[in-house]
Amino acid sequence: GQQLNQSPQSMFIQEGEDVSMNCTSSSIFNTWLWYKQDPGEGPVLLIALYKAGELTSNGRLTAQFGITRKDSFLNISASIPSDVGIYFCAGRRVGETSGSRLTFGEGTQLTVNP
Amino acid sequence: DGGITQSPKYLFRKEGQNVTLSCEQNLNHDAMYWYRQDPGQGLRLIYYSQIVNDFQKGDIAEGYSVSREKKESFPLTVTSAQKNPTAFYLCASRPGHTYEQYFGPGTRLTVT
């Protein structure tokens, strides 16, 4: 089941503002993934992280693999209206015995006002 | 071009009928997954398969069945035993060397 706490649940921001969201857990992870889902579509992989402390960018998006290996962060700079959607974190928990499954956060709904 | 396809995009069924959702990938990925998403909620794992002819139950497998006869295909059957089948269903696949999962466009199933 779900073991990732993703926050905030929702955000309402003005175009041009920066956005920060995070995922935390009591478990240790060896992979963190960040996805974006547009309404009625499947999630799209934005950034993948594999190493504690790793900082990776994809355009205006930057994600970090937390030093403790129990959290991850996603930042969006200078938001634009097309950033609207649901952002999910997902991770591969160390010690996961059930094959190749991931643990997902519940998502952050982002609304950008023009 | 390569990708994951799910068909149809919208599916309507009457209560008591079984329905099969299609998922095909031409990415040569080893593992495939089925998730269910309800409004305002995250993804819940139904079934997954790491190799052909093998699959495992996820967190909410009751009322669902799958098969994996070919590497490219992982169909999901929603049976009449599933109490609340109306939902958005997502299929994903994963190459063998990474934990990254790639999703299809989803099928919205409505059962009345």
mmCIF file of N, CA and C in Angstrom, chain B residues 3-101:
data_model
loop_
_atom_site.group_PDB
_atom_site.id
_atom_site.type_symbol
_atom_site.label_atom_id
_atom_site.label_comp_id
_atom_site.label_asym_id
_atom_site.label_seq_id
_atom_site.Cartn_x
_atom_site.Cartn_y
_atom_site.Cartn_z
ATOM 1 N N GLY B 3 5.594 2.925 -28.194
ATOM 2 C CA GLY B 3 4.794 3.458 -27.110
ATOM 3 C C GLY B 3 3.893 2.409 -26.502
ATOM 4 N N ILE B 4 3.045 2.886 -25.610
ATOM 5 C CA ILE B 4 2.076 2.033 -24.936
ATOM 6 C C ILE B 4 0.687 2.492 -25.358
ATOM 7 N N THR B 5 -0.112 1.567 -25.819
ATOM 8 C CA THR B 5 -1.459 1.926 -26.251
ATOM 9 C C THR B 5 -2.480 1.210 -25.386
ATOM 10 N N GLN B 6 -3.531 1.934 -25.067
ATOM 11 C CA GLN B 6 -4.661 1.364 -24.343
ATOM 12 C C GLN B 6 -5.915 1.677 -25.143
ATOM 13 N N SER B 7 -6.717 0.669 -25.280
ATOM 14 C CA SER B 7 -7.957 0.907 -26.004
ATOM 15 C C SER B 7 -9.108 0.161 -25.358
ATOM 16 N N PRO B 8 -10.315 0.715 -25.460
ATOM 17 C CA PRO B 8 -10.600 2.047 -25.985
ATOM 18 C C PRO B 8 -10.303 3.124 -24.944
ATOM 19 N N LYS B 9 -10.455 4.391 -25.291
ATOM 20 C CA LYS B 9 -10.245 5.477 -24.341
ATOM 21 C C LYS B 9 -11.402 5.554 -23.338
ATOM 22 N N TYR B 10 -12.617 5.309 -23.839
ATOM 23 C CA TYR B 10 -13.811 5.304 -22.988
ATOM 24 C C TYR B 10 -14.558 3.996 -23.222
ATOM 25 N N LEU B 11 -15.051 3.412 -22.135
ATOM 26 C CA LEU B 11 -15.741 2.131 -22.209
ATOM 27 C C LEU B 11 -16.938 2.178 -21.274
ATOM 28 N N PHE B 12 -18.069 1.744 -21.800
ATOM 29 C CA PHE B 12 -19.290 1.727 -21.000
ATOM 30 C C PHE B 12 -19.828 0.301 -20.966
ATOM 31 N N ARG B 13 -20.211 -0.135 -19.778
ATOM 32 C CA ARG B 13 -20.744 -1.479 -19.621
ATOM 33 C C ARG B 13 -21.882 -1.474 -18.625
ATOM 34 N N LYS B 14 -22.722 -2.474 -18.764
ATOM 35 C CA LYS B 14 -23.791 -2.677 -17.799
ATOM 36 C C LYS B 14 -23.270 -3.514 -16.646
ATOM 37 N N GLU B 15 -23.829 -3.265 -15.481
ATOM 38 C CA GLU B 15 -23.463 -4.045 -14.293
ATOM 39 C C GLU B 15 -23.702 -5.528 -14.562
ATOM 40 N N GLY B 16 -22.781 -6.359 -14.084
ATOM 41 C CA GLY B 16 -22.930 -7.802 -14.262
ATOM 42 C C GLY B 16 -22.188 -8.352 -15.462
ATOM 43 N N GLN B 17 -21.662 -7.468 -16.312
ATOM 44 C CA GLN B 17 -20.914 -7.910 -17.484
ATOM 45 C C GLN B 17 -19.426 -7.844 -17.208
ATOM 46 N N ASN B 18 -18.699 -8.838 -17.710
ATOM 47 C CA ASN B 18 -17.245 -8.746 -17.686
ATOM 48 C C ASN B 18 -16.787 -7.851 -18.832
ATOM 49 N N VAL B 19 -15.667 -7.188 -18.641
ATOM 50 C CA VAL B 19 -15.129 -6.344 -19.699
ATOM 51 C C VAL B 19 -13.605 -6.451 -19.700
ATOM 52 N N THR B 20 -13.004 -6.482 -20.898
ATOM 53 C CA THR B 20 -11.552 -6.604 -20.999
ATOM 54 C C THR B 20 -10.955 -5.333 -21.569
ATOM 55 N N LEU B 21 -9.958 -4.803 -20.853
ATOM 56 C CA LEU B 21 -9.248 -3.608 -21.266
ATOM 57 C C LEU B 21 -7.927 -4.034 -21.898
ATOM 58 N N SER B 22 -7.627 -3.393 -23.013
ATOM 59 C CA SER B 22 -6.438 -3.761 -23.773
ATOM 60 C C SER B 22 -5.241 -2.895 -23.383
ATOM 61 N N CYS B 23 -4.048 -3.505 -23.332
ATOM 62 C CA CYS B 23 -2.808 -2.779 -23.152
ATOM 63 C C CYS B 23 -1.745 -3.444 -24.016
ATOM 64 N N GLU B 24 -1.161 -2.664 -24.924
ATOM 65 C CA GLU B 24 -0.125 -3.173 -25.834
ATOM 66 C C GLU B 24 1.070 -2.226 -25.793
ATOM 67 N N GLN B 25 2.286 -2.809 -25.819
ATOM 68 C CA GLN B 25 3.488 -1.978 -25.886
ATOM 69 C C GLN B 25 4.452 -2.571 -26.910
ATOM 70 N N ASN B 26 5.098 -1.674 -27.655
ATOM 71 C CA ASN B 26 6.094 -2.123 -28.628
ATOM 72 C C ASN B 26 7.475 -1.595 -28.259
ATOM 73 N N LEU B 27 7.690 -1.444 -26.951
ATOM 74 C CA LEU B 27 8.950 -0.920 -26.431
ATOM 75 C C LEU B 27 9.911 -2.042 -26.037
ATOM 76 N N ASN B 28 9.464 -3.265 -26.198
ATOM 77 C CA ASN B 28 10.253 -4.438 -25.786
ATOM 78 C C ASN B 28 10.533 -4.428 -24.277
ATOM 79 N N HIS B 29 9.597 -3.864 -23.511
ATOM 80 C CA HIS B 29 9.742 -3.835 -22.058
ATOM 81 C C HIS B 29 9.365 -5.181 -21.464
ATOM 82 N N ASP B 30 10.091 -5.549 -20.391
ATOM 83 C CA ASP B 30 9.849 -6.843 -19.770
ATOM 84 C C ASP B 30 8.619 -6.836 -18.873
ATOM 85 N N ALA B 31 8.488 -5.816 -18.050
ATOM 86 C CA ALA B 31 7.441 -5.801 -17.032
ATOM 87 C C ALA B 31 6.274 -4.906 -17.450
ATOM 88 N N MET B 32 5.083 -5.308 -17.033
ATOM 89 C CA MET B 32 3.887 -4.517 -17.295
ATOM 90 C C MET B 32 3.029 -4.484 -16.054
ATOM 91 N N TYR B 33 2.231 -3.405 -15.926
ATOM 92 C CA TYR B 33 1.477 -3.131 -14.706
ATOM 93 C C TYR B 33 0.080 -2.602 -15.051
ATOM 94 N N TRP B 34 -0.861 -2.881 -14.154
ATOM 95 C CA TRP B 34 -2.183 -2.271 -14.220
ATOM 96 C C TRP B 34 -2.457 -1.546 -12.909
ATOM 97 N N TYR B 35 -2.908 -0.276 -13.064
ATOM 98 C CA TYR B 35 -3.273 0.542 -11.920
ATOM 99 C C TYR B 35 -4.715 1.021 -12.086
ATOM 100 N N ARG B 36 -5.306 1.315 -10.951
ATOM 101 C CA ARG B 36 -6.627 1.925 -10.928
ATOM 102 C C ARG B 36 -6.472 3.296 -10.279
ATOM 103 N N GLN B 37 -7.168 4.300 -10.858
ATOM 104 C CA GLN B 37 -7.154 5.644 -10.276
ATOM 105 C C GLN B 37 -8.589 6.121 -10.130
ATOM 106 N N ASP B 38 -8.951 6.494 -8.921
ATOM 107 C CA ASP B 38 -10.262 7.068 -8.639
ATOM 108 C C ASP B 38 -10.114 8.583 -8.489
ATOM 109 N N PRO B 39 -11.200 9.326 -8.689
ATOM 110 C CA PRO B 39 -11.113 10.802 -8.688
ATOM 111 C C PRO B 39 -10.405 11.338 -7.461
ATOM 112 N N GLY B 40 -9.429 12.198 -7.688
ATOM 113 C CA GLY B 40 -8.720 12.846 -6.598
ATOM 114 C C GLY B 40 -7.802 11.937 -5.812
ATOM 115 N N GLN B 41 -7.563 10.743 -6.329
ATOM 116 C CA GLN B 41 -6.722 9.804 -5.590
ATOM 117 C C GLN B 41 -5.494 9.408 -6.390
ATOM 118 N N GLY B 42 -4.597 8.746 -5.706
ATOM 119 C CA GLY B 42 -3.389 8.262 -6.346
ATOM 120 C C GLY B 42 -3.612 6.966 -7.080
ATOM 121 N N LEU B 43 -2.538 6.293 -7.398
ATOM 122 C CA LEU B 43 -2.587 5.067 -8.186
ATOM 123 C C LEU B 43 -2.544 3.850 -7.270
ATOM 124 N N ARG B 44 -3.418 2.912 -7.538
ATOM 125 C CA ARG B 44 -3.413 1.656 -6.777
ATOM 126 C C ARG B 44 -3.121 0.498 -7.722
ATOM 127 N N LEU B 45 -2.196 -0.343 -7.318
ATOM 128 C CA LEU B 45 -1.727 -1.437 -8.172
ATOM 129 C C LEU B 45 -2.699 -2.603 -8.146
ATOM 130 N N ILE B 46 -3.105 -3.053 -9.341
ATOM 131 C CA ILE B 46 -4.041 -4.166 -9.452
ATOM 132 C C ILE B 46 -3.277 -5.477 -9.667
ATOM 133 N N TYR B 47 -2.513 -5.538 -10.731
ATOM 134 C CA TYR B 47 -1.709 -6.705 -11.074
ATOM 135 C C TYR B 47 -0.430 -6.221 -11.756
ATOM 136 N N TYR B 48 0.604 -7.069 -11.720
ATOM 137 C CA TYR B 48 1.782 -6.789 -12.513
ATOM 138 C C TYR B 48 2.413 -8.086 -12.984
ATOM 139 N N SER B 49 3.197 -7.952 -14.040
ATOM 140 C CA SER B 49 3.835 -9.113 -14.653
ATOM 141 C C SER B 49 5.275 -8.742 -14.997
ATOM 142 N N GLN B 50 6.205 -9.562 -14.575
ATOM 143 C CA GLN B 50 7.608 -9.274 -14.839
ATOM 144 C C GLN B 50 8.137 -10.025 -16.046
ATOM 145 N N ILE B 51 7.486 -11.149 -16.380
ATOM 146 C CA ILE B 51 7.863 -11.901 -17.582
ATOM 147 C C ILE B 51 6.618 -12.559 -18.158
ATOM 148 N N VAL B 52 6.748 -13.014 -19.363
ATOM 149 C CA VAL B 52 5.640 -13.689 -20.039
ATOM 150 C C VAL B 52 5.226 -14.915 -19.236
ATOM 151 N N ASN B 53 3.902 -15.141 -19.208
ATOM 152 C CA ASN B 53 3.303 -16.295 -18.517
ATOM 153 C C ASN B 53 3.458 -16.254 -17.010
ATOM 154 N N ASP B 54 3.733 -15.091 -16.465
ATOM 155 C CA ASP B 54 3.824 -14.948 -15.015
ATOM 156 C C ASP B 54 3.263 -13.598 -14.606
ATOM 157 N N PHE B 55 2.470 -13.559 -13.530
ATOM 158 C CA PHE B 55 1.961 -12.294 -13.024
ATOM 159 C C PHE B 55 1.675 -12.433 -11.525
ATOM 160 N N GLN B 56 1.636 -11.281 -10.845
ATOM 161 C CA GLN B 56 1.409 -11.255 -9.401
ATOM 162 C C GLN B 56 0.285 -10.275 -9.063
ATOM 163 N N LYS B 57 -0.410 -10.564 -7.969
ATOM 164 C CA LYS B 57 -1.451 -9.669 -7.490
ATOM 165 C C LYS B 57 -0.820 -8.430 -6.870
ATOM 166 N N GLY B 58 -1.507 -7.301 -7.096
ATOM 167 C CA GLY B 58 -1.130 -6.078 -6.422
ATOM 168 C C GLY B 58 -1.965 -5.899 -5.170
ATOM 169 N N ASP B 59 -2.265 -4.644 -4.847
ATOM 170 C CA ASP B 59 -2.982 -4.354 -3.605
ATOM 171 C C ASP B 59 -4.498 -4.538 -3.709
ATOM 172 N N ILE B 60 -5.037 -4.462 -4.931
ATOM 173 C CA ILE B 60 -6.504 -4.501 -5.084
ATOM 174 C C ILE B 60 -6.905 -5.463 -6.201
ATOM 175 N N ALA B 61 -6.404 -6.683 -6.181
ATOM 176 C CA ALA B 61 -6.630 -7.633 -7.280
ATOM 177 C C ALA B 61 -8.026 -8.252 -7.298
ATOM 178 N N GLU B 62 -8.747 -8.196 -6.205
ATOM 179 C CA GLU B 62 -10.046 -8.865 -6.143
ATOM 180 C C GLU B 62 -11.005 -8.307 -7.180
ATOM 181 N N GLY B 63 -11.603 -9.219 -7.965
ATOM 182 C CA GLY B 63 -12.551 -8.807 -8.993
ATOM 183 C C GLY B 63 -11.915 -8.527 -10.339
ATOM 184 N N TYR B 64 -10.607 -8.726 -10.432
ATOM 185 C CA TYR B 64 -9.871 -8.518 -11.673
ATOM 186 C C TYR B 64 -9.114 -9.783 -12.042
ATOM 187 N N SER B 65 -8.829 -9.943 -13.356
ATOM 188 C CA SER B 65 -7.953 -11.021 -13.802
ATOM 189 C C SER B 65 -7.112 -10.512 -14.964
ATOM 190 N N VAL B 66 -5.937 -11.140 -15.147
ATOM 191 C CA VAL B 66 -5.025 -10.743 -16.218
ATOM 192 C C VAL B 66 -4.448 -11.986 -16.881
ATOM 193 N N SER B 67 -3.804 -11.761 -18.009
ATOM 194 C CA SER B 67 -3.017 -12.796 -18.676
ATOM 195 C C SER B 67 -1.804 -12.129 -19.298
ATOM 196 N N ARG B 68 -0.739 -12.907 -19.480
ATOM 197 C CA ARG B 68 0.463 -12.371 -20.145
ATOM 198 C C ARG B 68 1.010 -13.478 -21.056
ATOM 199 N N GLU B 69 0.319 -13.656 -22.167
ATOM 200 C CA GLU B 69 0.706 -14.688 -23.128
ATOM 201 C C GLU B 69 1.773 -14.205 -24.095
ATOM 202 N N LYS B 70 1.860 -12.890 -24.271
ATOM 203 C CA LYS B 70 2.862 -12.301 -25.158
ATOM 204 C C LYS B 70 3.555 -11.162 -24.435
ATOM 205 N N LYS B 71 4.792 -10.901 -24.766
ATOM 206 C CA LYS B 71 5.548 -9.837 -24.102
ATOM 207 C C LYS B 71 4.877 -8.485 -24.321
ATOM 208 N N GLU B 72 4.269 -8.292 -25.494
ATOM 209 C CA GLU B 72 3.736 -6.989 -25.849
ATOM 210 C C GLU B 72 2.378 -6.689 -25.246
ATOM 211 N N SER B 73 1.694 -7.694 -24.708
ATOM 212 C CA SER B 73 0.291 -7.527 -24.373
ATOM 213 C C SER B 73 -0.014 -7.955 -22.938
ATOM 214 N N PHE B 74 -0.840 -7.163 -22.246
ATOM 215 C CA PHE B 74 -1.181 -7.478 -20.849
ATOM 216 C C PHE B 74 -2.638 -7.040 -20.616
ATOM 217 N N PRO B 75 -3.602 -7.800 -21.129
ATOM 218 C CA PRO B 75 -5.005 -7.399 -20.984
ATOM 219 C C PRO B 75 -5.531 -7.589 -19.567
ATOM 220 N N LEU B 76 -6.413 -6.698 -19.170
ATOM 221 C CA LEU B 76 -7.041 -6.732 -17.844
ATOM 222 C C LEU B 76 -8.538 -6.979 -18.008
ATOM 223 N N THR B 77 -9.061 -7.985 -17.319
ATOM 224 C CA THR B 77 -10.501 -8.243 -17.322
ATOM 225 C C THR B 77 -11.094 -7.785 -15.997
ATOM 226 N N VAL B 78 -12.085 -6.921 -16.103
ATOM 227 C CA VAL B 78 -12.822 -6.472 -14.929
ATOM 228 C C VAL B 78 -14.056 -7.363 -14.853
ATOM 229 N N THR B 79 -14.135 -8.175 -13.834
ATOM 230 C CA THR B 79 -15.226 -9.134 -13.749
ATOM 231 C C THR B 79 -16.417 -8.541 -13.001
ATOM 232 N N SER B 80 -17.523 -9.265 -13.068
ATOM 233 C CA SER B 80 -18.733 -8.811 -12.382
ATOM 234 C C SER B 80 -18.571 -8.874 -10.864
ATOM 235 N N ALA B 81 -17.524 -9.526 -10.409
ATOM 236 C CA ALA B 81 -17.264 -9.611 -8.974
ATOM 237 C C ALA B 81 -16.643 -8.334 -8.406
ATOM 238 N N GLN B 82 -16.174 -7.463 -9.283
ATOM 239 C CA GLN B 82 -15.577 -6.199 -8.826
ATOM 240 C C GLN B 82 -16.718 -5.260 -8.436
ATOM 241 N N LYS B 83 -16.751 -4.864 -7.167
ATOM 242 C CA LYS B 83 -17.917 -4.146 -6.638
ATOM 243 C C LYS B 83 -18.043 -2.711 -7.131
ATOM 244 N N ASN B 84 -16.943 -2.042 -7.349
ATOM 245 C CA ASN B 84 -16.974 -0.644 -7.808
ATOM 246 C C ASN B 84 -16.053 -0.480 -9.009
ATOM 247 N N PRO B 85 -16.440 -0.983 -10.169
ATOM 248 C CA PRO B 85 -15.525 -1.008 -11.298
ATOM 249 C C PRO B 85 -15.321 0.325 -12.006
ATOM 250 N N THR B 86 -16.219 1.273 -11.806
ATOM 251 C CA THR B 86 -16.096 2.562 -12.494
ATOM 252 C C THR B 86 -14.852 3.277 -12.005
ATOM 253 N N ALA B 87 -13.918 3.546 -12.924
ATOM 254 C CA ALA B 87 -12.645 4.160 -12.565
ATOM 255 C C ALA B 87 -11.847 4.430 -13.833
ATOM 256 N N PHE B 88 -10.695 5.081 -13.637
ATOM 257 C CA PHE B 88 -9.731 5.312 -14.714
ATOM 258 C C PHE B 88 -8.640 4.253 -14.558
ATOM 259 N N TYR B 89 -8.401 3.466 -15.619
ATOM 260 C CA TYR B 89 -7.438 2.366 -15.546
ATOM 261 C C TYR B 89 -6.196 2.712 -16.372
ATOM 262 N N LEU B 90 -5.057 2.558 -15.743
ATOM 263 C CA LEU B 90 -3.790 2.893 -16.370
ATOM 264 C C LEU B 90 -2.898 1.664 -16.472
ATOM 265 N N CYS B 91 -2.317 1.493 -17.641
ATOM 266 C CA CYS B 91 -1.345 0.428 -17.883
ATOM 267 C C CYS B 91 0.036 1.066 -17.970
ATOM 268 N N ALA B 92 1.043 0.370 -17.477
ATOM 269 C CA ALA B 92 2.415 0.866 -17.546
ATOM 270 C C ALA B 92 3.346 -0.273 -17.916
ATOM 271 N N SER B 93 4.509 0.093 -18.433
ATOM 272 C CA SER B 93 5.530 -0.918 -18.704
ATOM 273 C C SER B 93 6.884 -0.398 -18.249
ATOM 274 N N ARG B 94 7.817 -1.318 -18.096
ATOM 275 C CA ARG B 94 9.128 -0.970 -17.533
ATOM 276 C C ARG B 94 10.202 -1.798 -18.231
ATOM 277 N N PRO B 95 11.274 -1.136 -18.676
ATOM 278 C CA PRO B 95 12.394 -1.915 -19.225
ATOM 279 C C PRO B 95 13.108 -2.654 -18.117
ATOM 280 N N GLY B 96 13.849 -3.703 -18.487
ATOM 281 C CA GLY B 96 14.402 -4.583 -17.475
ATOM 282 C C GLY B 96 15.491 -3.990 -16.608
ATOM 283 N N HIS B 97 16.152 -2.911 -17.068
ATOM 284 C CA HIS B 97 17.339 -2.432 -16.377
ATOM 285 C C HIS B 97 17.069 -1.258 -15.453
ATOM 286 N N THR B 98 15.830 -0.868 -15.268
ATOM 287 C CA THR B 98 15.508 0.322 -14.491
ATOM 288 C C THR B 98 14.178 0.131 -13.775
ATOM 289 N N TYR B 99 13.900 0.991 -12.780
ATOM 290 C CA TYR B 99 12.605 0.967 -12.117
ATOM 291 C C TYR B 99 11.623 1.969 -12.723
ATOM 292 N N GLU B 100 12.032 2.679 -13.755
ATOM 293 C CA GLU B 100 11.164 3.681 -14.372
ATOM 294 C C GLU B 100 9.999 3.013 -15.083
ATOM 295 N N GLN B 101 8.790 3.440 -14.742
ATOM 296 C CA GLN B 101 7.602 2.923 -15.404
ATOM 297 C C GLN B 101 7.059 3.993 -16.348
#
